[in-house]
Short mmCIF file of C-alpha atoms in Angstrom, two decimals:
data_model
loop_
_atom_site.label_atom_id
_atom_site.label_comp_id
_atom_site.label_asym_id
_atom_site.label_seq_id
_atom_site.Cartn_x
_atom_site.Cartn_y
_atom_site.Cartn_z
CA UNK A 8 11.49 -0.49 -7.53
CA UNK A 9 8.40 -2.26 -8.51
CA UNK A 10 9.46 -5.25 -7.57
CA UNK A 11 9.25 -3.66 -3.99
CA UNK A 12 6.16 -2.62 -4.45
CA UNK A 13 4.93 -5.41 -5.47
CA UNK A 14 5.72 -7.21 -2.85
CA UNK A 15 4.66 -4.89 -0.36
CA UNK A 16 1.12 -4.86 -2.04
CA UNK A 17 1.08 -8.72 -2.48
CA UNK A 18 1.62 -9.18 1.37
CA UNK A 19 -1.05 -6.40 2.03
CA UNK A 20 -3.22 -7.97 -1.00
CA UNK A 21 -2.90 -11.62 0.17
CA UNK A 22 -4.27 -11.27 3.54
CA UNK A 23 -7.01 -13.11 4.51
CA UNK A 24 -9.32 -10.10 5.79
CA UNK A 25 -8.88 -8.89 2.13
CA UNK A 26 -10.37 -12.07 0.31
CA UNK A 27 -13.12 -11.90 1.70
CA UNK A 28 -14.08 -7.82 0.95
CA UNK A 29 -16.30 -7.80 -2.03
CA UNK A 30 -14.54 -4.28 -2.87
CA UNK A 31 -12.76 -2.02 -0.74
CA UNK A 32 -15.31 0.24 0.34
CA UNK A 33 -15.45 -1.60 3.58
CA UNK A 34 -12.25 -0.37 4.07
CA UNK A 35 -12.63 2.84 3.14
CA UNK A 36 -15.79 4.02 5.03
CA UNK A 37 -14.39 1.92 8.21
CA UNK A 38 -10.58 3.17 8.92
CA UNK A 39 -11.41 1.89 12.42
CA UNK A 40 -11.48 -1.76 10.91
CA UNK A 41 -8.75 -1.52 8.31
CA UNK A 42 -6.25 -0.48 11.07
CA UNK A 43 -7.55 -3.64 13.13
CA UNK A 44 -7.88 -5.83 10.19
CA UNK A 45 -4.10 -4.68 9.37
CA UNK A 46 -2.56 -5.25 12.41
CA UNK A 47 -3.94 -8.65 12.77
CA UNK A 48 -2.62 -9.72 9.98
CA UNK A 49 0.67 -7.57 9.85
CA UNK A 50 2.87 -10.88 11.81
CA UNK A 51 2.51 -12.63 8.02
CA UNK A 52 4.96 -10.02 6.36
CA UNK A 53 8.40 -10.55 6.07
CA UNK A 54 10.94 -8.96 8.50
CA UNK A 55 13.31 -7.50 6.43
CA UNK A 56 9.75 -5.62 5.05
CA UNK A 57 8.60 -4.63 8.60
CA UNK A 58 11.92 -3.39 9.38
CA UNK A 59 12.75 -1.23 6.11
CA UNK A 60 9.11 0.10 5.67
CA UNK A 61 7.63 -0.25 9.67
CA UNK A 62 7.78 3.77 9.70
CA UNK A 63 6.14 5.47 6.85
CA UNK A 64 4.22 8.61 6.01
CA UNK A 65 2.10 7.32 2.72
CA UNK A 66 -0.02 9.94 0.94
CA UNK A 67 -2.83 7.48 -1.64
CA UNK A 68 -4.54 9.73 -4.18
CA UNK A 69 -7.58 7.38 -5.03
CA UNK A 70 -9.81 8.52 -8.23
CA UNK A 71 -13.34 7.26 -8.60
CA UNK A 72 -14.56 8.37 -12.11
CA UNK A 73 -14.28 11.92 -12.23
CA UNK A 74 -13.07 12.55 -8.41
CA UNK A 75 -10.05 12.06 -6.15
CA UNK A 76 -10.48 10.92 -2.75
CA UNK A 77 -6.71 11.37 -0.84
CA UNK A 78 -5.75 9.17 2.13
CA UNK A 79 -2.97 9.16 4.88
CA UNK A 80 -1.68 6.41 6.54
CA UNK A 81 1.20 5.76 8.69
CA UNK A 82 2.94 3.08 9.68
CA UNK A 83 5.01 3.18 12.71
CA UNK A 84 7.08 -0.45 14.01
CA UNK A 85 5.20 -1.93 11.14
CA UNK A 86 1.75 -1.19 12.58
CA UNK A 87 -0.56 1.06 10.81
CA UNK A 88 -1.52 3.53 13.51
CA UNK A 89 -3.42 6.02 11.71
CA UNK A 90 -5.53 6.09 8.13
CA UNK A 91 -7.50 8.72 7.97
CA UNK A 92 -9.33 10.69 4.31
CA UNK A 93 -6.68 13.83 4.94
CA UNK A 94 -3.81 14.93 3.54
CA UNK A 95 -0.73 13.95 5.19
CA UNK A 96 2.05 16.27 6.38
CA UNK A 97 5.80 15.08 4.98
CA UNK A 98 5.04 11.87 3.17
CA UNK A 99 7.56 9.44 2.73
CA UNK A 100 5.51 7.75 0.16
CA UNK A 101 2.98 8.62 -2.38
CA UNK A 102 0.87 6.25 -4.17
CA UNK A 103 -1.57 6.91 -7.23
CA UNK A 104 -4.10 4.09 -7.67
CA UNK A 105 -8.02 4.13 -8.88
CA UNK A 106 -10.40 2.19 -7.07
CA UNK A 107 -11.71 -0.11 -10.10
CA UNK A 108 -7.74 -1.00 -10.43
CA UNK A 109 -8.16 -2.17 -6.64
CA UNK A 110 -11.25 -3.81 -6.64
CA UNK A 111 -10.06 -5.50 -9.94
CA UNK A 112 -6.79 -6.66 -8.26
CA UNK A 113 -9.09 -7.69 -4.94
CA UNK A 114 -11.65 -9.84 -6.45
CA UNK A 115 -9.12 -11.42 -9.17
CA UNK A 116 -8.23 -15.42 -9.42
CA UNK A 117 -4.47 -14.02 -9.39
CA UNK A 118 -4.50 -10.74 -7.40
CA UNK A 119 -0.44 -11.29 -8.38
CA UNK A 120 -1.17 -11.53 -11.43
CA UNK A 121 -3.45 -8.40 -11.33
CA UNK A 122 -1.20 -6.09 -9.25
CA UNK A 123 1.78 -6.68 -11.38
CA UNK A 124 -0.26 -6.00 -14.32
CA UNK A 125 -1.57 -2.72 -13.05
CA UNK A 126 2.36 -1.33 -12.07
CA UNK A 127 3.27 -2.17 -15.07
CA UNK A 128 0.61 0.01 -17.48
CA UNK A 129 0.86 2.05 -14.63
CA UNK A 130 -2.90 2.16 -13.32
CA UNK A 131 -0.65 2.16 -9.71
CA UNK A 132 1.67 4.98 -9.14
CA UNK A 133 4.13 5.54 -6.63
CA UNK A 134 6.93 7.65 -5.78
CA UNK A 135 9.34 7.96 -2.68
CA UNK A 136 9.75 11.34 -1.11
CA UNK A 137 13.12 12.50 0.60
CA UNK A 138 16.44 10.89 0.09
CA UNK A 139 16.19 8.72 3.22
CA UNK A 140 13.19 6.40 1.32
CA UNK A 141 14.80 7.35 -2.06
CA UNK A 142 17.74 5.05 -1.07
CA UNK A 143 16.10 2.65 0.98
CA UNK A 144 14.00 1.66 -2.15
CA UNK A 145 16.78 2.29 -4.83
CA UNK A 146 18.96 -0.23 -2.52
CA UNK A 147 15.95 -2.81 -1.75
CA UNK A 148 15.45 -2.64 -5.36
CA UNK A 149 18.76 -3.52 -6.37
CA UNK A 150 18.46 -6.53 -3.28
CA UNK A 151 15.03 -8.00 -4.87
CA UNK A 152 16.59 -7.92 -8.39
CA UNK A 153 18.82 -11.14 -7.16
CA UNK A 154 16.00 -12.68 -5.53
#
Protein backbone atom coordinates (compact mmCIF):
# COMPACT_ATOMS: atom_id res chain seq x y z
CA UNK A 1 0.00 0.00 0.00
CA UNK A 2 2.65 2.57 0.16
CA UNK A 3 3.77 2.03 -2.91
CA UNK A 4 0.28 3.49 -3.92
CA UNK A 5 0.67 6.16 -2.02
CA UNK A 6 3.57 7.01 -3.10
CA UNK A 7 2.79 7.30 -6.26
CA UNK A 8 -0.25 9.13 -5.82
CA UNK A 9 1.79 11.80 -3.78
CA UNK A 10 4.72 11.80 -6.32
CA UNK A 11 2.24 12.74 -9.21
CA UNK A 12 0.57 15.37 -6.86
CA UNK A 13 4.26 16.31 -5.52
CA UNK A 14 5.86 16.58 -9.02
CA UNK A 15 3.64 19.08 -10.48
CA UNK A 16 4.91 22.05 -11.68
CA UNK A 17 2.56 24.56 -9.64
CA UNK A 18 4.15 22.76 -6.60
CA UNK A 19 7.94 23.58 -7.39
CA UNK A 20 7.55 26.64 -7.37
CA UNK A 21 5.53 27.12 -3.66
CA UNK A 22 8.13 28.08 -1.17
CA UNK A 23 5.88 26.02 1.45
CA UNK A 24 2.43 25.07 1.29
CA UNK A 25 0.79 27.77 2.97
CA UNK A 26 -0.16 29.16 -0.36
CA UNK A 27 -2.14 26.33 -0.64
CA UNK A 28 -3.58 26.23 2.40
CA UNK A 29 -4.90 29.83 2.95
CA UNK A 30 -6.01 29.77 -0.95
CA UNK A 31 -8.31 26.45 -1.52
CA UNK A 32 -9.64 28.56 -4.41
CA UNK A 33 -6.10 28.19 -6.13
CA UNK A 34 -5.16 24.68 -5.08
CA UNK A 35 -8.39 23.35 -6.72
CA UNK A 36 -7.34 25.42 -9.96
CA UNK A 37 -3.74 24.71 -9.65
CA UNK A 38 -4.90 20.86 -9.33
CA UNK A 39 -7.00 20.57 -12.06
CA UNK A 40 -4.59 22.10 -14.40
CA UNK A 41 -2.27 19.87 -13.81
CA UNK A 42 -4.46 16.70 -13.05
CA UNK A 43 -4.11 15.49 -17.30
CA UNK A 44 -0.21 14.49 -16.12
CA UNK A 45 -1.47 11.51 -13.85
CA UNK A 46 -1.77 8.22 -15.00
CA UNK A 47 -5.16 6.71 -16.05
CA UNK A 48 -5.32 3.70 -14.33
CA UNK A 49 -4.75 6.43 -11.12
CA UNK A 50 -7.58 8.78 -12.28
CA UNK A 51 -9.79 5.95 -12.77
CA UNK A 52 -9.22 3.89 -9.39
CA UNK A 53 -8.90 7.07 -7.13
CA UNK A 54 -11.05 9.94 -9.49
CA UNK A 55 -13.84 9.67 -6.59
CA UNK A 56 -12.63 10.08 -3.13
CA UNK A 57 -13.70 11.45 0.22
CA UNK A 58 -10.02 12.25 1.91
CA UNK A 59 -10.04 13.47 5.52
CA UNK A 60 -5.90 15.21 6.09
CA UNK A 61 -5.24 15.79 9.80
CA UNK A 62 -2.30 18.37 9.43
CA UNK A 63 -0.30 19.22 12.87
CA UNK A 64 1.69 22.41 13.15
CA UNK A 65 3.66 22.21 16.48
CA UNK A 66 1.26 21.79 19.08
CA UNK A 67 -2.11 22.06 16.83
CA UNK A 68 -4.09 20.10 14.23
CA UNK A 69 -5.55 21.79 11.40
CA UNK A 70 -8.11 18.99 9.50
CA UNK A 71 -8.91 19.26 5.78
CA UNK A 72 -11.49 17.70 3.31
CA UNK A 73 -11.10 17.20 -0.11
CA UNK A 74 -12.86 15.34 -2.71
CA UNK A 75 -12.15 14.18 -5.76
CA UNK A 76 -14.82 13.37 -8.14
CA UNK A 77 -13.77 12.05 -12.18
CA UNK A 78 -10.32 12.78 -10.96
CA UNK A 79 -10.95 16.50 -10.37
CA UNK A 80 -10.68 17.92 -7.00
CA UNK A 81 -13.98 19.72 -6.59
CA UNK A 82 -13.96 20.74 -3.13
CA UNK A 83 -11.01 21.38 -0.28
CA UNK A 84 -12.19 23.06 2.29
CA UNK A 85 -10.55 23.35 6.52
CA UNK A 86 -13.78 21.00 7.70
CA UNK A 87 -14.28 17.79 8.59
CA UNK A 88 -15.52 15.57 6.01
CA UNK A 89 -18.61 13.35 6.21
CA UNK A 90 -17.78 9.39 5.17
CA UNK A 91 -14.17 9.53 4.16
CA UNK A 92 -12.83 7.11 1.97
CA UNK A 93 -9.41 8.12 2.89
CA UNK A 94 -7.61 9.51 5.80
CA UNK A 95 -4.23 10.89 5.75
CA UNK A 96 -1.96 12.00 8.82
CA UNK A 97 0.89 14.27 7.71
CA UNK A 98 2.68 17.47 9.57
CA UNK A 99 3.34 20.41 7.67
CA UNK A 100 7.32 20.58 8.23
CA UNK A 101 7.16 16.81 6.70
CA UNK A 102 5.45 18.63 3.59
CA UNK A 103 7.34 21.56 3.24
CA UNK A 104 10.47 19.29 3.73
CA UNK A 105 9.27 16.91 0.94
CA UNK A 106 8.26 20.31 -1.26
CA UNK A 107 11.40 22.20 -1.19
CA UNK A 108 13.72 18.89 -1.34
CA UNK A 109 16.39 18.11 -4.37
CA UNK A 110 14.48 14.58 -4.39
CA UNK A 111 10.88 15.23 -3.21
CA UNK A 112 10.91 11.12 -4.12
CA UNK A 113 13.36 10.67 -2.19
CA UNK A 114 11.74 12.73 0.66
CA UNK A 115 8.17 11.34 0.45
CA UNK A 116 9.30 7.80 0.52
CA UNK A 117 11.37 8.58 3.41
CA UNK A 118 8.59 10.16 5.38
CA UNK A 119 5.99 6.83 4.71
CA UNK A 120 8.40 4.90 5.71
CA UNK A 121 9.25 6.41 9.55
CA UNK A 122 5.83 7.17 9.20
CA UNK A 123 5.79 11.13 9.49
CA UNK A 124 2.75 10.38 6.63
CA UNK A 125 -0.14 8.34 7.70
CA UNK A 126 -2.87 6.97 5.87
CA UNK A 127 -5.60 4.61 6.12
CA UNK A 128 -8.55 3.51 3.76
CA UNK A 129 -12.03 3.60 5.15
CA UNK A 130 -14.84 1.06 4.01
CA UNK A 131 -14.23 -2.16 2.24
CA UNK A 132 -14.84 -0.70 -1.24
CA UNK A 133 -11.21 1.47 -0.92
CA UNK A 134 -9.92 -1.31 1.43
CA UNK A 135 -9.78 -3.60 -1.67
CA UNK A 136 -9.15 -1.24 -4.27
CA UNK A 137 -5.80 -0.41 -2.46
CA UNK A 138 -5.07 -4.00 -1.09
CA UNK A 139 -5.50 -5.09 -4.97
CA UNK A 140 -3.52 -1.93 -6.53
CA UNK A 141 -1.02 -2.80 -4.01
CA UNK A 142 -0.56 -6.22 -4.93
CA UNK A 143 -0.56 -4.70 -8.98
CA UNK A 144 2.39 -2.06 -8.13
CA UNK A 145 4.37 -4.81 -6.31
CA UNK A 146 5.15 -6.32 -10.04
CA UNK A 147 5.78 -3.05 -11.42
Amino acid sequence: MKRLIFLIFLVILSSPVLVFAQDIDEYLENHDKLIEDYNKNIDSVPKILKKLFGDERIKIYLGHFESTRTFSAETRSARLISFKEEEIENPTLVVYVNKETLDSIINSENPAASLTSALDSGEIKYEAVGIKTKIKLFFTSLFLKFL
